[in-house]
XYZ file of C-alpha atoms in Angstrom:
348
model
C -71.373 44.319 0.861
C -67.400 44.349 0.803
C -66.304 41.313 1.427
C -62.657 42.103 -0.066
C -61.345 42.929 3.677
C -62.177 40.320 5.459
C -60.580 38.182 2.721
C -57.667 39.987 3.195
C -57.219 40.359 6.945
C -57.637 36.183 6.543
C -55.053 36.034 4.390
C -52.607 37.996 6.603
C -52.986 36.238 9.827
C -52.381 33.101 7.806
C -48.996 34.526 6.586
C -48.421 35.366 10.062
C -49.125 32.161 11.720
C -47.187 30.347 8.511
C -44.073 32.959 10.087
C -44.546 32.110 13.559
C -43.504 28.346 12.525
C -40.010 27.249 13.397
C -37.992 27.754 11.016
C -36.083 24.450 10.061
C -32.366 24.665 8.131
C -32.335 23.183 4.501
C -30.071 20.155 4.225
C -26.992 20.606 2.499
C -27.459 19.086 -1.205
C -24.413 17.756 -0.703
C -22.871 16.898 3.062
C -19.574 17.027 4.259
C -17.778 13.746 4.367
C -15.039 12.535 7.008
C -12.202 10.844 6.099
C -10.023 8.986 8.568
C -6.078 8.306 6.874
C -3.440 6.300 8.831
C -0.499 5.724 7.643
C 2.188 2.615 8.699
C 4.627 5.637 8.383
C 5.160 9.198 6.856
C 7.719 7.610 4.254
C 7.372 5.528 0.733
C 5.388 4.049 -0.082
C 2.410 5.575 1.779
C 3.415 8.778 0.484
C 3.154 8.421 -2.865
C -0.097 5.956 -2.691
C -1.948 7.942 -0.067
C -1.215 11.165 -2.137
C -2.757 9.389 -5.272
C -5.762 8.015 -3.372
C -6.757 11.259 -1.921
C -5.727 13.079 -5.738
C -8.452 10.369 -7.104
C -10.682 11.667 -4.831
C -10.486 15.088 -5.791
C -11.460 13.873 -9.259
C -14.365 11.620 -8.013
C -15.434 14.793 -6.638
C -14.091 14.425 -3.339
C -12.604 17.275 -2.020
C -10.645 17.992 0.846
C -11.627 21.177 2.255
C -14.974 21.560 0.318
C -16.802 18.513 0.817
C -14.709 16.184 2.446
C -13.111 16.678 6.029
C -9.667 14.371 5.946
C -7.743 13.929 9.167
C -4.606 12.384 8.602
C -1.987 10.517 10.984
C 1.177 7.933 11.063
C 1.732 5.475 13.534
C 5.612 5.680 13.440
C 5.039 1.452 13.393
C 3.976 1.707 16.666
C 0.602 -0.376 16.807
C -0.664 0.486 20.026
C -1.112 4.244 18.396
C -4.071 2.873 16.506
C -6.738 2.260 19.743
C -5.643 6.111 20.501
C -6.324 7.453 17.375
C -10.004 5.569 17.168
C -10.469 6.092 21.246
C -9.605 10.275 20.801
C -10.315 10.877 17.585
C -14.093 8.766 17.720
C -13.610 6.587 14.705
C -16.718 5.670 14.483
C -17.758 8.816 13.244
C -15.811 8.864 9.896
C -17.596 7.700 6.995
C -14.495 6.326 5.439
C -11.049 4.977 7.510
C -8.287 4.202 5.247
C -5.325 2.279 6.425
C -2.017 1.864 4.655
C 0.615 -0.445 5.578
C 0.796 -3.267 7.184
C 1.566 -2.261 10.486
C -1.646 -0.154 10.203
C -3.556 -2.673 8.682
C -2.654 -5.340 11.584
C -3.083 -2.567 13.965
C -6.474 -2.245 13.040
C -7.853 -5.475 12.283
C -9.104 -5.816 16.170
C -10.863 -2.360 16.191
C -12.826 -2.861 12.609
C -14.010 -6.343 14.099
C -14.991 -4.605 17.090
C -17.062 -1.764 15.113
C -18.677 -3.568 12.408
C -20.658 -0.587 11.577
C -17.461 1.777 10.222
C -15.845 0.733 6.921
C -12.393 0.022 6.095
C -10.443 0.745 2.821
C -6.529 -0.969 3.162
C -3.695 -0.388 0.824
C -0.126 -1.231 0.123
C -0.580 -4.388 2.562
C 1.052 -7.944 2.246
C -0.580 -10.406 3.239
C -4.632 -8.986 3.877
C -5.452 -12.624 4.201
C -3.401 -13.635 7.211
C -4.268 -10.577 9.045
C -7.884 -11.735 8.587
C -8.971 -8.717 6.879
C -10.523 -10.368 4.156
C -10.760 -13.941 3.082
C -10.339 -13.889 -0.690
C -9.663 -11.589 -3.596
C -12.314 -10.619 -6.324
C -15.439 -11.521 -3.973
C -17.689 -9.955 -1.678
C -16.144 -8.546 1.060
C -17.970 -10.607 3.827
C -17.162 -8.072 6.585
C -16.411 -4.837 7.006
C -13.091 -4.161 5.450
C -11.605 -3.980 1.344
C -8.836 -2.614 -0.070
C -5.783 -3.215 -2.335
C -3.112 -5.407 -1.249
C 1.046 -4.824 -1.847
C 3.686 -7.124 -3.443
C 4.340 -8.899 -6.741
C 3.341 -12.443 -6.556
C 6.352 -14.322 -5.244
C 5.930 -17.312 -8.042
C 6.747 -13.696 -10.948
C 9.476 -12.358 -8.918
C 11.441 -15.433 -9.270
C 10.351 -15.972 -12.689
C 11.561 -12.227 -13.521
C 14.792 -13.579 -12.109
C 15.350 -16.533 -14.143
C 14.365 -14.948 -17.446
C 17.078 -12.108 -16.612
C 19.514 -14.223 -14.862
C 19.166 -18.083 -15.853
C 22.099 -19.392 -14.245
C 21.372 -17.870 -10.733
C 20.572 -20.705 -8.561
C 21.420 -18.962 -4.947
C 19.449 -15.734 -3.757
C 20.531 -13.985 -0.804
C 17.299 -12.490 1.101
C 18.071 -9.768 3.863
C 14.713 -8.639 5.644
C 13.463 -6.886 8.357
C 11.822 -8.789 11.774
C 8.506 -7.655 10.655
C 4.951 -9.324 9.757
C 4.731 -8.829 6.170
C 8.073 -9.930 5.721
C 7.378 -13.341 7.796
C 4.518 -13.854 5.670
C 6.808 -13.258 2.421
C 9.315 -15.130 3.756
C 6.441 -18.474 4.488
C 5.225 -17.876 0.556
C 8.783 -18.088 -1.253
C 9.324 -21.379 1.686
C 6.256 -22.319 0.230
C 6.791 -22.272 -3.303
C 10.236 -23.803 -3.319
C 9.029 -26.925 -1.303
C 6.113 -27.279 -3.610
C 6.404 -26.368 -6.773
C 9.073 -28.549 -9.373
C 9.381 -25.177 -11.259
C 11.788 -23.540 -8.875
C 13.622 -26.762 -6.985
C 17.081 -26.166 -8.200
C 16.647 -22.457 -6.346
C 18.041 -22.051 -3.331
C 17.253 -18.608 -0.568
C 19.476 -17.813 1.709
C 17.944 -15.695 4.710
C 19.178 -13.301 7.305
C 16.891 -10.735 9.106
C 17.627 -7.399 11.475
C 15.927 -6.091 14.215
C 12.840 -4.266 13.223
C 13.409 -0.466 14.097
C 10.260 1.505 14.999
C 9.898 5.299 14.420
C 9.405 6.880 11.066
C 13.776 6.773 10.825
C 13.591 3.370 11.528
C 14.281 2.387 8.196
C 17.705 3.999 7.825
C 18.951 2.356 11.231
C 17.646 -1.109 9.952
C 19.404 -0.515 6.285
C 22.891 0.339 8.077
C 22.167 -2.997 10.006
C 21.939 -4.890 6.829
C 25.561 -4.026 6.037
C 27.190 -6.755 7.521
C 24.752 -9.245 6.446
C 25.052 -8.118 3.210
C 28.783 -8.644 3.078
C 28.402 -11.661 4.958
C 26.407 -13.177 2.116
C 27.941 -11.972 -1.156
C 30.180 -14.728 -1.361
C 27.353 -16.804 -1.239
C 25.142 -15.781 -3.171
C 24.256 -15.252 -6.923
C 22.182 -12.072 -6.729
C 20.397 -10.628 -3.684
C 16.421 -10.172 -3.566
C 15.197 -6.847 -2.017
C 13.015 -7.303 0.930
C 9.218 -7.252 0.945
C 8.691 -4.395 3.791
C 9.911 -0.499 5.111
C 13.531 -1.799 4.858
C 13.494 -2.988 1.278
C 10.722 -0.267 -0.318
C 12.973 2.969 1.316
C 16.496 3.639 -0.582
C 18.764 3.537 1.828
C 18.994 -0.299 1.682
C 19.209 -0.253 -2.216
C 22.598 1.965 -1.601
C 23.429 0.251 1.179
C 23.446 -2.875 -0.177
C 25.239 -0.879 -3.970
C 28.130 0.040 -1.145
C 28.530 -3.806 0.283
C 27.931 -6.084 -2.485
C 29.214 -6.963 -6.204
C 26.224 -8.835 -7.039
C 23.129 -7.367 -8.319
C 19.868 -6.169 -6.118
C 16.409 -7.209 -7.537
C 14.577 -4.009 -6.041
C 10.755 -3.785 -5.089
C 9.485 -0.504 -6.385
C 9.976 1.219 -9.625
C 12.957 3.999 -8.337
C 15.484 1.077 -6.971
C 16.109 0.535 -10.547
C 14.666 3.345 -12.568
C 15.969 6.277 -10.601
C 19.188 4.662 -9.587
C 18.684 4.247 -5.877
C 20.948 0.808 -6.234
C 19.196 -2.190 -7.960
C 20.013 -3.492 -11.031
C 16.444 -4.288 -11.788
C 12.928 -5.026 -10.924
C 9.273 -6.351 -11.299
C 6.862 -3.953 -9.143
C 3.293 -2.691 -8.454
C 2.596 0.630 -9.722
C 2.359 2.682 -5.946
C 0.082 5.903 -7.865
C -1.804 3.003 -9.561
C -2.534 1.569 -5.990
C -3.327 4.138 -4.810
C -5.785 5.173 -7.816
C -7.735 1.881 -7.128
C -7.684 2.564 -3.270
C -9.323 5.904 -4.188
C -11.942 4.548 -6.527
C -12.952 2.397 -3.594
C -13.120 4.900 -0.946
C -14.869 7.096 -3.457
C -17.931 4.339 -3.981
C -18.345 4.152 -0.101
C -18.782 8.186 0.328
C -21.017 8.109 -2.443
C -23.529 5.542 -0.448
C -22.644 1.914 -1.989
C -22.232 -0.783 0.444
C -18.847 -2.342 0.961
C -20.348 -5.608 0.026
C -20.253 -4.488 -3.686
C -16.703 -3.828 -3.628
C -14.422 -6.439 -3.585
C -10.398 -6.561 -2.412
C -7.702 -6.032 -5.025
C -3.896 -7.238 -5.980
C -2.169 -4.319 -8.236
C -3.500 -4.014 -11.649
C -0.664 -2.112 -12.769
C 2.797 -4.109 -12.379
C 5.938 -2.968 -14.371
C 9.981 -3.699 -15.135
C 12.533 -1.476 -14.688
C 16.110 -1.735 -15.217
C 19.144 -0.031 -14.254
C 21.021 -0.175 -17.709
C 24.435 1.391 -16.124
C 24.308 -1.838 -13.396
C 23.157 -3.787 -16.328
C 26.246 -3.513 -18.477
C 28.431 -3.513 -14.910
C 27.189 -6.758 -14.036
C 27.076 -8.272 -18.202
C 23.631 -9.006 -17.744
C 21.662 -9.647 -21.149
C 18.007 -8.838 -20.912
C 15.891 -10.797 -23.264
C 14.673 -8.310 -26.063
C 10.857 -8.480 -24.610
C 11.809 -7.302 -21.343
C 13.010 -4.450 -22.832
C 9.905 -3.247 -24.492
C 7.931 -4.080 -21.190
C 10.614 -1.618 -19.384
C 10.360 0.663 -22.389
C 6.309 0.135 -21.942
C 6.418 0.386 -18.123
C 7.857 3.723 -18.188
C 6.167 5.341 -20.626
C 2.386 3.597 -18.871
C 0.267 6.219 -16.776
C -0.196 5.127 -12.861
């Protein structure tokens, strides 16, 4: 007896009922993420730090086009852009939403309390804390929302002063109407009430309008102009603002064409690329945005937000404008000079 056909017919219609299965696609070893980028603005400093968070991504393995979908937008300061973006865009369907600035930040502080399931990565903002974003540095984020905050701690800034400029006792502070400057503006109030160290400072305040629109900064610098001269009789030195106005360098050369008393910038080119400071103590912005990246990174790659806690700058530097130095006859200890030498040389 042959029993090799029937074994073989058998065999057959199993292959064809195995091929009249439904076929089901293979899952992609390695999904597209989504990506969600606001910006406060399309100008400094969110250009530079959002370009080196989504470079760190690239070399987290991150990459936009291959396996990571980025969809990028500016509010122009105008908050009420924020609920459109998340209402026409579906938020809640990005793995990742990074904010930058603090209009941005501020902007979206309702909508990630409202959608507790999407995660939020901040940078470059002022005062996270206020906003209610987070409740403390170096802990577990107890919501939904981490990130890297902005300035230079108010209490260095003024010590930066005094070791460059002991006998400056009046500061002249021009600032823009806007919330991370108020918030600045309550910490040095703060400091100088409280703290013996600084009580023979004095700060002498004036504010413009803020202008919305990603120009806005320009119109609020030329505003500054007749503050600035208004105060340089006044004052000892003048201390760049901590927002748009102060960061972009049209105030820097505003105030360089209005004043014969030396700007304390806020970011490394007011001094080191000669936009109009004589010198300053800043947060590295590509370093920012390298630890903004690393965080954003960990979320894509599954950790919980829990696990990663908020940030100040690791990086902070000095700069100096030698040229505004020797106008001014400033004398810079010797050890600032090696940090400046140091801070220039450092990698972001």
């Amino acid at each position: 007896m042959n029993i090799s056909r029937p074994i073989f017919t058998l065999l057959a219609l199993a292959a064809s009922a195995l091929l009249a299965l439904p076929c089901r696609a293979a899952e992609p070893a390695n999904p597209v993420k989504r990506l969600l980028v606001v910006d406060t603005q399309k100008t400094e400093p969110y250009t530079t730090i959002t370009g080196a968070m989504l470079d760190s991504l690239a070399t987290q393995g991150f990459v936009a086009g291959r396996n990571l979908e980025v969809e990028r937008y500016s509010l122009a300061q105008f908050e009420g852009t924020a609920s459109s973006i998340w209402k026409f865009k579906n938020g809640a369907s990005f793995d990742v939403v990074y904010i930058a600035g603090t209009i941005a930040a501020k902007a979206f502080a309702p909508i990630a309390a409202e959608a507790p399931k999407s995660r939020f990565v901040f940078a470059s903002v002022t005062d996270p804390i206020g906003l209610g974003l987070i409740d403390s540095f170096g802990t577990p984020p107890p919501r939904n929302v981490t990130g890297v905050s902005f300035p230079v701690p108010v209490k260095d800034r003024l010590r930066f002063i005094r070791r460059v400029m002991p006998h400056a006792h009046t500061i002249g502070l021009i600032y823009g109407d806007m919330p991370q400057s108020i918030s600045y503006r309550a910490w040095l109030e703060q400091l100088l009430a409280n703290d013996a160290e600084f009580k023979d400072l004095k700060i002498v305040y004036r504010s413009v309008e803020m202008v919305r629109g990603d120009n806005g900064t320009q119109r609020m610098a030329m505003l500054s102009a007749p503050l600035i001269q208004e105060l340089n009789s006044q004052v000892d030195v003048f201390l760049a603002p901590n927002d748009q106005m102060g960061i972009n360098p049209e105030f820097a050369r505003t105030m360089a064409k209005n004043a014969n008393k030396p700007l304390v910038g806020i970011i490394e080119p007011d001094a080191r690329e000669g936009w109009g400071a004589a010198m300053n103590i800043y947060p590295s912005l590509p370093g920012m945005g390298l630890q903004a990246g690393k965080m954003v990174a960990r979320l894509l790659a599954g950790e919980p937000i829990s696990a990663i806690p908020a940030e100040t700058p690791a990086k902070i530097g000095i700069a100096f404008d030698w040229k505004l130095i020797e106008h001014f006859g400033i004398s810079v200890p010797a050890d600032l000079v090696a940090l400046s030498k140091n801070s220039a040389a450092a990698k972001p």
